Coordinates of C-alpha atoms in Angstrom, one line a residue:
M1 CA 0.0 -0.1 0.0
N2 CA 3.0 2.4 -0.1
S3 CA 2.7 2.8 -4.0
L4 CA 2.8 6.6 -5.1
T5 CA 0.1 7.9 -7.2
P6 CA 1.1 11.1 -9.3
F7 CA -0.9 13.9 -9.6
P8 CA -2.7 14.6 -12.6
K9 CA -1.1 16.9 -15.1
P10 CA -3.1 20.1 -15.6
Y11 CA -5.0 20.7 -18.6
S12 CA -3.0 22.7 -21.1
A13 CA -4.2 23.9 -24.4
P14 CA -2.3 22.6 -27.6
E15 CA 0.4 25.3 -28.5
Q16 CA 0.2 27.1 -31.8
V17 CA 2.7 28.5 -33.9
A18 CA 2.2 32.4 -34.7
F19 CA 3.9 35.1 -36.5
H20 CA 5.5 37.8 -33.9
R21 CA 4.6 41.3 -34.2
T22 CA 8.0 42.2 -35.9
E23 CA 7.6 39.3 -38.5
L24 CA 4.0 40.6 -39.3
G25 CA 5.4 44.0 -39.7
V26 CA 7.9 42.9 -42.5
I27 CA 5.2 40.7 -44.1
L28 CA 2.5 43.5 -44.2
S29 CA 5.0 46.1 -45.4
L30 CA 5.5 44.0 -48.4
Y31 CA 1.7 43.2 -48.6
G32 CA 1.1 46.9 -48.7
R33 CA 3.6 47.7 -51.6
M34 CA 2.1 44.7 -53.6
V35 CA -1.6 45.9 -53.1
A36 CA -0.4 49.4 -54.2
A37 CA 1.2 47.9 -57.3
G38 CA -2.3 46.2 -57.8
E39 CA -0.5 42.7 -57.7
W40 CA -2.2 41.4 -54.6
R41 CA -5.9 41.8 -53.3
D42 CA -6.5 39.7 -49.9
Y43 CA -4.6 37.9 -47.5
G44 CA -5.4 35.1 -44.7
I45 CA -3.5 34.0 -41.7
S46 CA -3.6 30.5 -40.4
N47 CA -2.1 29.7 -36.7
L48 CA -1.5 25.9 -36.4
R49 CA -0.1 23.7 -34.2
D50 CA 3.4 23.3 -36.1
V51 CA 3.0 26.0 -38.7
A52 CA 1.8 29.6 -39.1
V53 CA 0.7 30.6 -42.6
F54 CA 0.3 33.7 -44.2
S55 CA -1.4 33.3 -47.7
V56 CA -1.8 35.9 -50.4
F57 CA -4.5 36.1 -53.0
R58 CA -5.1 37.8 -56.1
R59 CA -8.9 37.6 -55.7
T60 CA -10.7 36.5 -52.7
A61 CA -12.2 33.2 -54.1
E62 CA -9.1 31.7 -55.6
N63 CA -6.3 29.5 -54.2
P64 CA -3.5 31.5 -52.7
L65 CA -0.7 32.8 -55.0
Y66 CA 2.0 32.5 -52.2
R67 CA 2.2 31.0 -48.9
I68 CA 4.6 32.6 -46.3
E69 CA 5.2 29.8 -43.8
K70 CA 6.9 29.7 -40.4
R71 CA 8.0 26.3 -39.2
P72 CA 10.0 26.5 -35.9
K73 CA 10.8 22.7 -36.0
L74 CA 13.0 23.5 -39.1
R75 CA 14.9 26.3 -37.5
T76 CA 18.1 24.2 -37.1
R77 CA 17.9 22.8 -40.5
Q78 CA 16.8 24.7 -43.6
G79 CA 15.5 27.7 -41.9
Q80 CA 12.0 28.3 -40.3
Y81 CA 10.7 30.6 -43.1
A82 CA 9.6 29.6 -46.6
V83 CA 7.8 31.1 -49.5
I84 CA 5.7 28.6 -51.4
G85 CA 4.1 29.1 -54.9
I86 CA 0.6 28.2 -56.1
D87 CA 1.9 25.0 -57.3
G88 CA 3.4 23.9 -54.0
Q89 CA 6.9 24.7 -55.0
I90 CA 9.3 26.0 -52.4
L91 CA 10.6 29.2 -54.1
K92 CA 12.6 30.2 -51.1
R93 CA 13.8 28.9 -47.7
G94 CA 16.0 30.6 -45.0
H95 CA 16.8 31.6 -41.4
D96 CA 16.0 35.4 -42.0
L97 CA 12.6 36.5 -43.0
K98 CA 13.8 39.6 -45.0
T99 CA 15.9 37.7 -47.2
V100 CA 13.3 35.0 -47.9
L101 CA 10.8 37.7 -48.9
R102 CA 13.2 39.0 -51.6
V103 CA 12.0 36.6 -54.0
L104 CA 8.6 38.3 -53.8
E105 CA 10.0 41.7 -54.1
R106 CA 11.5 41.0 -57.5
K107 CA 8.0 41.1 -58.9
L108 CA 7.7 45.0 -57.9
I109 CA 10.6 45.7 -60.0
R110 CA 9.3 46.8 -63.6
A111 CA 11.0 48.5 -66.4
V112 CA 9.5 52.1 -66.7
E113 CA 9.2 53.6 -70.0

């Protein structure tokens, strides 16, 4: 009768991955410039258990043009940030969000006549 019974662990909600305020500032700065250029129209944010996703749409009813993902589990490997195209192809992956988003900033550069 001397066996120990452990106390039950308190209930904890499953953790979610989310973008930090500084990360959202960088993403929304690019988003604002692309909206002003007429390229993008809408966005959506998803905070899931292992990934946070910022999706960019040309029109509201379409599939996202690009997905900006944050996966903290890949922090020590390829980098936690990735830009994924409409077809699911990874366009850029890295440790620094600003350098990863440069692949999308190239769309803003146009020849002026």
